[in-house]
Short mmCIF file of C-alpha atoms and ligand atoms in Angstrom, two decimals:
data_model
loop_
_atom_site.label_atom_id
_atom_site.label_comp_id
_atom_site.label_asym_id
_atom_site.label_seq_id
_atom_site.Cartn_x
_atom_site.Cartn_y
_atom_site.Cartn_z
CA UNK A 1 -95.85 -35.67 -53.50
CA UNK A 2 -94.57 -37.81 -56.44
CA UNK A 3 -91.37 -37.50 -58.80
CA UNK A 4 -89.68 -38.82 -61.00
CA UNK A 5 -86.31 -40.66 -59.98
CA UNK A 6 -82.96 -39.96 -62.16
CA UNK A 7 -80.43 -42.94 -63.02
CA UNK A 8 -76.91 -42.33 -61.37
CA UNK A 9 -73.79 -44.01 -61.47
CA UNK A 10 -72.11 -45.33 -58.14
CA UNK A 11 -69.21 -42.79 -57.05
CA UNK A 12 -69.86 -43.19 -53.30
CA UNK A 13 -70.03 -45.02 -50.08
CA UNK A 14 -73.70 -44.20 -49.30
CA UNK A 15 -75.63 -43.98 -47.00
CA UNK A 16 -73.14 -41.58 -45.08
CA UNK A 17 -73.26 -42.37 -41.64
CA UNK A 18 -75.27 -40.02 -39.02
CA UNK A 19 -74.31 -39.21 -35.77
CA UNK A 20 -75.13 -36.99 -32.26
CA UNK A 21 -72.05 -34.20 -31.35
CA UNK A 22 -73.36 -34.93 -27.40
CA UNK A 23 -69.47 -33.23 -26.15
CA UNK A 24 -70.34 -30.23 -28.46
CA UNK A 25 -73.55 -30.04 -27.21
CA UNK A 26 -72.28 -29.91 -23.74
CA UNK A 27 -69.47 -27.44 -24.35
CA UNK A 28 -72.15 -25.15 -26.18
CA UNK A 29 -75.31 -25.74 -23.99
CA UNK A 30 -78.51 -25.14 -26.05
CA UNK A 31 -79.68 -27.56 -28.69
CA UNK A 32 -78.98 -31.13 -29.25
CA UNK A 33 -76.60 -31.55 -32.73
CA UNK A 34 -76.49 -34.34 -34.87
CA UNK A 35 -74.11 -34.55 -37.53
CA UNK A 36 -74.34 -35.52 -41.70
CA UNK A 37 -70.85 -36.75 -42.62
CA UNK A 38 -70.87 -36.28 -46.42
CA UNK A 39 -67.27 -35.35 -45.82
CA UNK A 40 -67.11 -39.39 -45.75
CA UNK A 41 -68.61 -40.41 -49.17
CA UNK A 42 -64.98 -41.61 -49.94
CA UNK A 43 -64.00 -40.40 -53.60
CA UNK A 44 -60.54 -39.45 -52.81
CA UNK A 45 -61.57 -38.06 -48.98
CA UNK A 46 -65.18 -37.21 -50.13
CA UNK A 47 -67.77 -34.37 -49.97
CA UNK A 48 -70.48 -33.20 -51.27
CA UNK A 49 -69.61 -33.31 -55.10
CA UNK A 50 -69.46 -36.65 -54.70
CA UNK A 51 -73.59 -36.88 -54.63
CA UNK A 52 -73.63 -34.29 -57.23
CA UNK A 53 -71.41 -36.30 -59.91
CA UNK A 54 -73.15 -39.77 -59.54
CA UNK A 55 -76.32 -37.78 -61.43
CA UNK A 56 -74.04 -35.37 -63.69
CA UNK A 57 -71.43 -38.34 -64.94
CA UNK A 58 -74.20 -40.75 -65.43
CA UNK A 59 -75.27 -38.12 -68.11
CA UNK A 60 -71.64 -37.64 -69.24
CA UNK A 61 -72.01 -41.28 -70.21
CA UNK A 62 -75.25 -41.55 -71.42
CA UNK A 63 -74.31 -38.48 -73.83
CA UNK A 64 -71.34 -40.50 -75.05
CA UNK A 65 -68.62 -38.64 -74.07
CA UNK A 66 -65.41 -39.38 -73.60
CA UNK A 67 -63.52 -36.30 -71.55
CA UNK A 68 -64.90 -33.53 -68.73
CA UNK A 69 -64.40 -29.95 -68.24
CA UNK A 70 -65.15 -27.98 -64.94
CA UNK A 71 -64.07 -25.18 -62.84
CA UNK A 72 -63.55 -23.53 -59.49
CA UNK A 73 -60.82 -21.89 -57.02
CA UNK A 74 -57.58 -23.78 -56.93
CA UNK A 75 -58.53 -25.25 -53.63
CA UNK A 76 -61.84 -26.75 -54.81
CA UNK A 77 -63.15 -29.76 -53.72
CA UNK A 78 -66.02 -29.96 -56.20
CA UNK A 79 -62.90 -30.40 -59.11
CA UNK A 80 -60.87 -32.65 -57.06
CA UNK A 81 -64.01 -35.09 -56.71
CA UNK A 82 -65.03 -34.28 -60.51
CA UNK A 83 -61.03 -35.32 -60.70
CA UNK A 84 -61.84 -38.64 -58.87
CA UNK A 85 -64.76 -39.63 -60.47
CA UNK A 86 -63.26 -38.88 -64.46
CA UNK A 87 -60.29 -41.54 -63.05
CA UNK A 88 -62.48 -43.72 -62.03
CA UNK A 89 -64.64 -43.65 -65.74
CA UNK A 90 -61.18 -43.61 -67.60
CA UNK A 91 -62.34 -40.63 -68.74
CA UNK A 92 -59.97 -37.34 -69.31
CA UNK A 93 -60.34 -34.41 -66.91
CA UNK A 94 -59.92 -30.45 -67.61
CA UNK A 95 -59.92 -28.53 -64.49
CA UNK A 96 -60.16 -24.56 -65.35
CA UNK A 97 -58.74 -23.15 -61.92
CA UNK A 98 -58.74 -19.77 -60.57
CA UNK A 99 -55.64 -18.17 -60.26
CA UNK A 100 -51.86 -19.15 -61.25
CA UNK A 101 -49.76 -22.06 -60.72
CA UNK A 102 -48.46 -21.74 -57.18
CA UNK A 103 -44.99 -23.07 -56.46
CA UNK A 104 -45.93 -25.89 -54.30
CA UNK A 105 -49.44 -27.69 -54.78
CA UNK A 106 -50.96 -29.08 -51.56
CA UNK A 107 -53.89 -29.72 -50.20
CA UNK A 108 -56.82 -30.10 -53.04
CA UNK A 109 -54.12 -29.14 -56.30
CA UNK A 110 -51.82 -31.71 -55.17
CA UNK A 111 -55.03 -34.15 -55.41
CA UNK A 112 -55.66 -33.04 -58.99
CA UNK A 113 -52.68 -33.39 -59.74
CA UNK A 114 -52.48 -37.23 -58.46
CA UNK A 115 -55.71 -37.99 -59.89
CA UNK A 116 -54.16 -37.03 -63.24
CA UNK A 117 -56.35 -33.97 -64.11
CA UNK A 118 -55.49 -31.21 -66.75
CA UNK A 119 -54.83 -27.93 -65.10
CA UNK A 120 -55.86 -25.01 -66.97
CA UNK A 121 -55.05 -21.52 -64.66
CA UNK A 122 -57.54 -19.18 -65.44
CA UNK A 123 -56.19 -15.52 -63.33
CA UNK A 124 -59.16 -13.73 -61.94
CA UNK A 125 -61.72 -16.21 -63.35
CA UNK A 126 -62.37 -18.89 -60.82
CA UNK A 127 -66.18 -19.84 -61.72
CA UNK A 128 -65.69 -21.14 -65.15
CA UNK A 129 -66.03 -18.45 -67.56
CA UNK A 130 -63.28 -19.77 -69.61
CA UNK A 131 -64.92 -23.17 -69.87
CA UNK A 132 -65.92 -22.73 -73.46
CA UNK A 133 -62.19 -21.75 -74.51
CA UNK A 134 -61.54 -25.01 -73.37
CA UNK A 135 -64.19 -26.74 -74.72
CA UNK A 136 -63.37 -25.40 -78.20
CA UNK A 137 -59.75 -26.51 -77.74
CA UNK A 138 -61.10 -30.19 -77.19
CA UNK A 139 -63.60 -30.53 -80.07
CA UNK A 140 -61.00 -29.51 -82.25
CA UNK A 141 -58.99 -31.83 -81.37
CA UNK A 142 -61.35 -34.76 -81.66
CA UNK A 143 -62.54 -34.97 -78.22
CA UNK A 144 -66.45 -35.13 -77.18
CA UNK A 145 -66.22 -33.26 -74.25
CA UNK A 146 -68.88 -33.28 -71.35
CA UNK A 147 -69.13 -29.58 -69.14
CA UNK A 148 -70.10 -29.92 -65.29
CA UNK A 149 -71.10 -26.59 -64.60
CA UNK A 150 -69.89 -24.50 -62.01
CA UNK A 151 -70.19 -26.75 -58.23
CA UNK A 152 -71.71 -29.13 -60.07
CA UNK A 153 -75.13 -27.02 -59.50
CA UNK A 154 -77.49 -27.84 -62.30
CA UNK A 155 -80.79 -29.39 -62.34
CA UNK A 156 -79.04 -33.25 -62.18
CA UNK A 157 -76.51 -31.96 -59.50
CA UNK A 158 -79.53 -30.56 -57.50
CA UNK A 159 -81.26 -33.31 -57.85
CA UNK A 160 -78.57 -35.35 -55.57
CA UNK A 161 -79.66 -33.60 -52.72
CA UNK A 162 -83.41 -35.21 -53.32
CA UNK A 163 -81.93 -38.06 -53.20
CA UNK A 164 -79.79 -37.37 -50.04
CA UNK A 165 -82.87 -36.23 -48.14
CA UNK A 166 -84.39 -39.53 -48.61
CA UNK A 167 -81.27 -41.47 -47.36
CA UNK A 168 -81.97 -39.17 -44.23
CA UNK A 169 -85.41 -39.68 -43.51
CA UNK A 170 -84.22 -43.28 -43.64
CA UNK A 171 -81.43 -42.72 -40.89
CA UNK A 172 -83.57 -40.01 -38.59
CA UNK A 173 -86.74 -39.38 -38.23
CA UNK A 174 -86.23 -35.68 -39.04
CA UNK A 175 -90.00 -34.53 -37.80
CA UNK A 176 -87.88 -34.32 -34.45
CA UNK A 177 -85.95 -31.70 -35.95
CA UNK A 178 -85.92 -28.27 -35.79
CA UNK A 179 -83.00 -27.46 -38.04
CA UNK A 180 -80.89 -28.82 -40.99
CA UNK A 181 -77.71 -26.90 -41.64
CA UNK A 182 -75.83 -26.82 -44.29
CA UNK A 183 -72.75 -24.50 -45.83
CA UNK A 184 -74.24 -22.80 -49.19
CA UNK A 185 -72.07 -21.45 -52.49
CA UNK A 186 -72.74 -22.22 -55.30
CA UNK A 187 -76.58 -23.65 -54.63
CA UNK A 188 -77.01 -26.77 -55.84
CA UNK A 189 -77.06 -28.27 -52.67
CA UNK A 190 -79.40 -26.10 -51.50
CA UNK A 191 -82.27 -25.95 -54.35
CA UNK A 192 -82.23 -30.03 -54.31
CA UNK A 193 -82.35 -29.55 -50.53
CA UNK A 194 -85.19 -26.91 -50.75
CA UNK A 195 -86.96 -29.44 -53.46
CA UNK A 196 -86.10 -32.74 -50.68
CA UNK A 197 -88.00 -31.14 -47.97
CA UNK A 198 -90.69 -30.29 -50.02
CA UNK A 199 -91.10 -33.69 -51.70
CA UNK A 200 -90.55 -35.80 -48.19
CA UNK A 201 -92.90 -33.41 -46.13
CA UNK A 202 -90.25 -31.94 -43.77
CA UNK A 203 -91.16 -28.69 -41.62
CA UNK A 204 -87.59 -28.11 -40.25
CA UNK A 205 -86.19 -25.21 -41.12
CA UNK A 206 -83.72 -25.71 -43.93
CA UNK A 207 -81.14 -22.68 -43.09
CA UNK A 208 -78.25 -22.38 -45.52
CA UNK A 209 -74.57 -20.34 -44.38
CA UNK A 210 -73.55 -18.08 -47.15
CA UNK A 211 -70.04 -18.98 -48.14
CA UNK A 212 -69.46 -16.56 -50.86
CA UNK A 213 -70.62 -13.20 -51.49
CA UNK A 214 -72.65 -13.89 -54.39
CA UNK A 215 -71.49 -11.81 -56.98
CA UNK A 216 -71.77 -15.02 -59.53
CA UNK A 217 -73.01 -14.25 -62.81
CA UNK A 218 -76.10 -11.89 -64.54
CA UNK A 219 -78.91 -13.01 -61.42
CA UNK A 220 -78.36 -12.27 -58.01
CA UNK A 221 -77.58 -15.42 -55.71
CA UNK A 222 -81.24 -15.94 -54.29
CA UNK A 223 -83.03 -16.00 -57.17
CA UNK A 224 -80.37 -18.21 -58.80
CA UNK A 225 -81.11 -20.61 -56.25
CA UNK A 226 -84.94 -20.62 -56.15
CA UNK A 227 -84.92 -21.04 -59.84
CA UNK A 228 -82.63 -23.96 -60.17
CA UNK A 229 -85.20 -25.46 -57.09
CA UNK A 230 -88.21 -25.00 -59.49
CA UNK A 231 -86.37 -26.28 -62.47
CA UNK A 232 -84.82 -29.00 -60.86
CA UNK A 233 -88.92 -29.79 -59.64
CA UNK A 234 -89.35 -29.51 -63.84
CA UNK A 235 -87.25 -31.96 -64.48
CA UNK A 236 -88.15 -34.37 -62.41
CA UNK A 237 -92.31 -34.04 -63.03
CA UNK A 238 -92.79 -32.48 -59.37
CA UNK A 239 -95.53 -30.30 -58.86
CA UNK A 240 -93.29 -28.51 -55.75
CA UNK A 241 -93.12 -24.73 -56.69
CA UNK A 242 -90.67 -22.47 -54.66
CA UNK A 243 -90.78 -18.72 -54.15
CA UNK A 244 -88.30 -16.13 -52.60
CA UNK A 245 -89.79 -16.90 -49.02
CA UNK A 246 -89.34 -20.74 -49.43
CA UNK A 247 -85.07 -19.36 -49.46
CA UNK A 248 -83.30 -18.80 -45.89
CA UNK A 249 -79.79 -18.00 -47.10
CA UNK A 250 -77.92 -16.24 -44.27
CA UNK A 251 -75.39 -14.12 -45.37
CA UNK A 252 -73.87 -12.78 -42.14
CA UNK A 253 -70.95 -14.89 -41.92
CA UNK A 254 -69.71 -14.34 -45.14
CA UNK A 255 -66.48 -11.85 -43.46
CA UNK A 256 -64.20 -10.86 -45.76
CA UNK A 257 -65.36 -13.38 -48.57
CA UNK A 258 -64.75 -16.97 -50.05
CA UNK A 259 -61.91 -18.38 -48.76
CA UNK A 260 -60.72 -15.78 -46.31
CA UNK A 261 -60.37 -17.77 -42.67
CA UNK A 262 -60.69 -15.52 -39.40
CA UNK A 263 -61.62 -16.27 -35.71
CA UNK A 264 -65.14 -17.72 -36.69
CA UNK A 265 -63.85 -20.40 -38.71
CA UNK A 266 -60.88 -22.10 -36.59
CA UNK A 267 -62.53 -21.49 -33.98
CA UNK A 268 -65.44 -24.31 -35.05
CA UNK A 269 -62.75 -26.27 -36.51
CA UNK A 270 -60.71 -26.53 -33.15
CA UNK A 271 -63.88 -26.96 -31.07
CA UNK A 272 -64.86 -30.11 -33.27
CA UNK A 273 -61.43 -31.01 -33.76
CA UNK A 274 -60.65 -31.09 -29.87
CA UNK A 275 -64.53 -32.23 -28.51
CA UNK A 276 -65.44 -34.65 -31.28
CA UNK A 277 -62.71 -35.94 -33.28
CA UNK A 278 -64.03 -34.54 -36.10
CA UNK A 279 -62.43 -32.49 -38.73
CA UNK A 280 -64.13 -29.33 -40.17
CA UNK A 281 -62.92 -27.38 -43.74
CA UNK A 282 -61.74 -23.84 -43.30
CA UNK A 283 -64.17 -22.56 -46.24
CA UNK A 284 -67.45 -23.59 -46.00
CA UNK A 285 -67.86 -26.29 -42.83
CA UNK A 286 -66.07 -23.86 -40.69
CA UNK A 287 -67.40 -21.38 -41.32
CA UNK A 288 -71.14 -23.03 -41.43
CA UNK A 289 -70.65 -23.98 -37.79
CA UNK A 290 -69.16 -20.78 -36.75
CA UNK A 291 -72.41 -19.47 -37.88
CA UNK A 292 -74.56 -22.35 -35.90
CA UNK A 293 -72.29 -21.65 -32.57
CA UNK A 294 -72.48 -17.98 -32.72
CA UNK A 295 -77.03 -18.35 -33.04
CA UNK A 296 -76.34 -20.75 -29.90
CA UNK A 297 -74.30 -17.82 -28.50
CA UNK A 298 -76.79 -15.57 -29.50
CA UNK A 299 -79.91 -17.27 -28.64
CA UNK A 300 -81.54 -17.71 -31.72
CA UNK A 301 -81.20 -21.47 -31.75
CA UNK A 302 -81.86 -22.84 -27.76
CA UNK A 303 -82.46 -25.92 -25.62
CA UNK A 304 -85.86 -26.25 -27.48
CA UNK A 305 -84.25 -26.99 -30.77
CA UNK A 306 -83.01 -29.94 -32.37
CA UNK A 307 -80.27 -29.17 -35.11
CA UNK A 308 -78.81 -31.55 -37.64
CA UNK A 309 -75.65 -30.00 -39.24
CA UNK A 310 -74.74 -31.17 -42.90
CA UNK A 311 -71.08 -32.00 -43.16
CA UNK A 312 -69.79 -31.04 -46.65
CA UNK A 313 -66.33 -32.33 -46.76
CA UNK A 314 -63.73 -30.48 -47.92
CA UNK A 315 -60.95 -31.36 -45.44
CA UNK A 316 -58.16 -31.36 -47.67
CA UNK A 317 -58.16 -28.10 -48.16
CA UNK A 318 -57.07 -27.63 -44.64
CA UNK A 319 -53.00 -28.47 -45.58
CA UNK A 320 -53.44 -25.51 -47.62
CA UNK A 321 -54.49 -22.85 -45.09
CA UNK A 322 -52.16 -24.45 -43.01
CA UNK A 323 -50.85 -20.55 -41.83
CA UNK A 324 -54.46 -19.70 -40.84
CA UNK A 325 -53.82 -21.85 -37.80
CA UNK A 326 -50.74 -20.71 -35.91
CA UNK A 327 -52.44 -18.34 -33.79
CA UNK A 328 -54.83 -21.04 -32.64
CA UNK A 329 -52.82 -22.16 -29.94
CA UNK A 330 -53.95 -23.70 -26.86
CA UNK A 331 -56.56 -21.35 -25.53
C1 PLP B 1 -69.20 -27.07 -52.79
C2 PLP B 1 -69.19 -27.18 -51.32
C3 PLP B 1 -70.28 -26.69 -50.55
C4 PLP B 1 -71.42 -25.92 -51.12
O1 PLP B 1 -72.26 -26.67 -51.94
P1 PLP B 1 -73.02 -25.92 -53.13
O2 PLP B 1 -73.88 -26.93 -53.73
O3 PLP B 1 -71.93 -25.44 -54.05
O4 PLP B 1 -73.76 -24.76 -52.56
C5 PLP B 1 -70.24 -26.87 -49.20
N1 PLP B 1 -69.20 -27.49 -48.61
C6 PLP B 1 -68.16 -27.97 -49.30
C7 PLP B 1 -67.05 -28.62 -48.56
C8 PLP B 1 -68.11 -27.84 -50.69
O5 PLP B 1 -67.06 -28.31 -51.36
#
């Protein structure tokens, strides 16, 4: 199947490298688990934005403009890589953040705040609906300002993850693979990855953990998701069409919703942490593979499988939910 490729700009250190957890895989029993480390596309300690913003800041420049806007929670790693990347253009960076100014900013805020973003604290509204305040307040001022949406998960963001797939199937051949894992929120990642598979053949399953509970804007989560897959197809002149069985979104780890760390998420992190060396996020890595362990545990995925897991970044977010660890002692 044939598509058109997108221009991008050069934000990351790509390909990311691939690897095989063998100690996890040991300590678990069941299948063998090889590891994506997005968390290592190195704009200012990496992630998955990273991809997204090569495609969505090539258009910023193309469109001739000269500032960005975006939004999330105040520990989001998509604005602290949109933070990054505007730095690295010259360009000037709005952040609209969920919540208030806390006293102390660590983990991602104190990165925005390095990076020399504009903080604009939005109370309950952490998934940009006061973007277009903002925007207003720049055009009247002069400014030509550029929106990345939500995540970064548009058609161009999406289309990253096409891209991704192919550095992949150059690393692995991923016809030995059962599974590809991956943390899901706010679904770019997965629509390009759903749109990926399709375009490079794969017959994996392409499983993605629900992060957050999905109660984003007027269409539910799913649909929101399939959609941007068949638009993101559009765009690129693919004749790939996805339906609402193309979509395994598994919502049973979501807990007590975004951001909220229990037993299931430093858990994973300590078992990486302490077995590989490897360092997990406490909102959507940690809990992704807290959701792979416990279908090990369960016996949903077994010794016949083959899983790669998709490692999002978002470690710096782990100074911040610093507290969430002091019961995780030595076992
Ligand atoms: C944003 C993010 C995700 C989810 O990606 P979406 O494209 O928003 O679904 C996963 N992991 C990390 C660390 C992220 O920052």
């Amino acid at each position: 199947m044939h598509s058109k490729p997108l221009s991008k700009i050069d934000l990351g250190f790509l390909p990311t490298p691939v690897s095989r957890l063998s100690n996890l895989g040991s300590v678990l029993g069941g299948p063998e688990i090889y590891i994506k480390r997005d968390d290592l596309t190195g704009l200012a300690f990496g992630g998955n934005k990273t991809r997204k913003l090569e495609f969505l800041l090539q258009d910023a420049l193309t469109r001739g403009c000269d500032s960005i806007i975006t939004a999330g929670a105040a520990q989001s790693n998509h604005c602290r890589q949109t933070a990054a990347a505007a730095a690295r253009l010259q360009m000037e960076c709005h952040l609209v953040l969920g919540g208030e100014a806390p006293e102390v900013a660590s983990g991602n805020l104190l990165l925005d705040n390095l990076l020399g973003s504009q903080i604009h604290w939005a109370g309950d509204h952490r998934k940009g609906e006061d973007i277009p305040r903002v925007v207003e307040q720049l055009q009247a001022s002069g400014k030509n300002p550029y929106v990345v949406p939500y995540g970064g998960s548009n058609e161009l963001g999406a289309y990253a993850f096409v891209h991704a797939l192919e550095e992949l199937e150059r690393q692995l051949d991923m016809r030995q693979f059962s599974h590809l894992i991956f943390a899901s929120s706010s679904g770019g990642t997965q629509a390009g990855l759903m749109l990926g598979k399709a375009l490079t053949g794969g017959q994996y399953r392409l499983l993605g953990i629900g992060i957050d509970k999905g109660e984003t804007g007027d269409i539910p989560f799913d649909r929101f998701i399939v959609e941007l897959a068949n638009s993101t197809s559009d765009l690129v002149n693919a004749s790939a069409r996805f339906t609402q069985q193309d979509l395994i979104l598994d919502m049973r780890y979501v807990g007590d919703g975004y951001g909220v760390v229990g037993e299931l998420e430093t858990e994973a992190i300590s078992l990486l942490a302490r077995h590989e060396g490897i360092l997990l996020d406490p909102v959507y890595t940690g809990r992704a593979m807290g959701g792979l362990i416990d279908m090990i545990r369960r016996g949903e995925l077994g010794a016949a499988d083959r899983v790669l897991f998709w490692h999002t970044g978002g470690t710096p977010s782990l100074f911040a939910y610093a507290d969430s660890f002091q019961t995780c002692e030595n076992p």
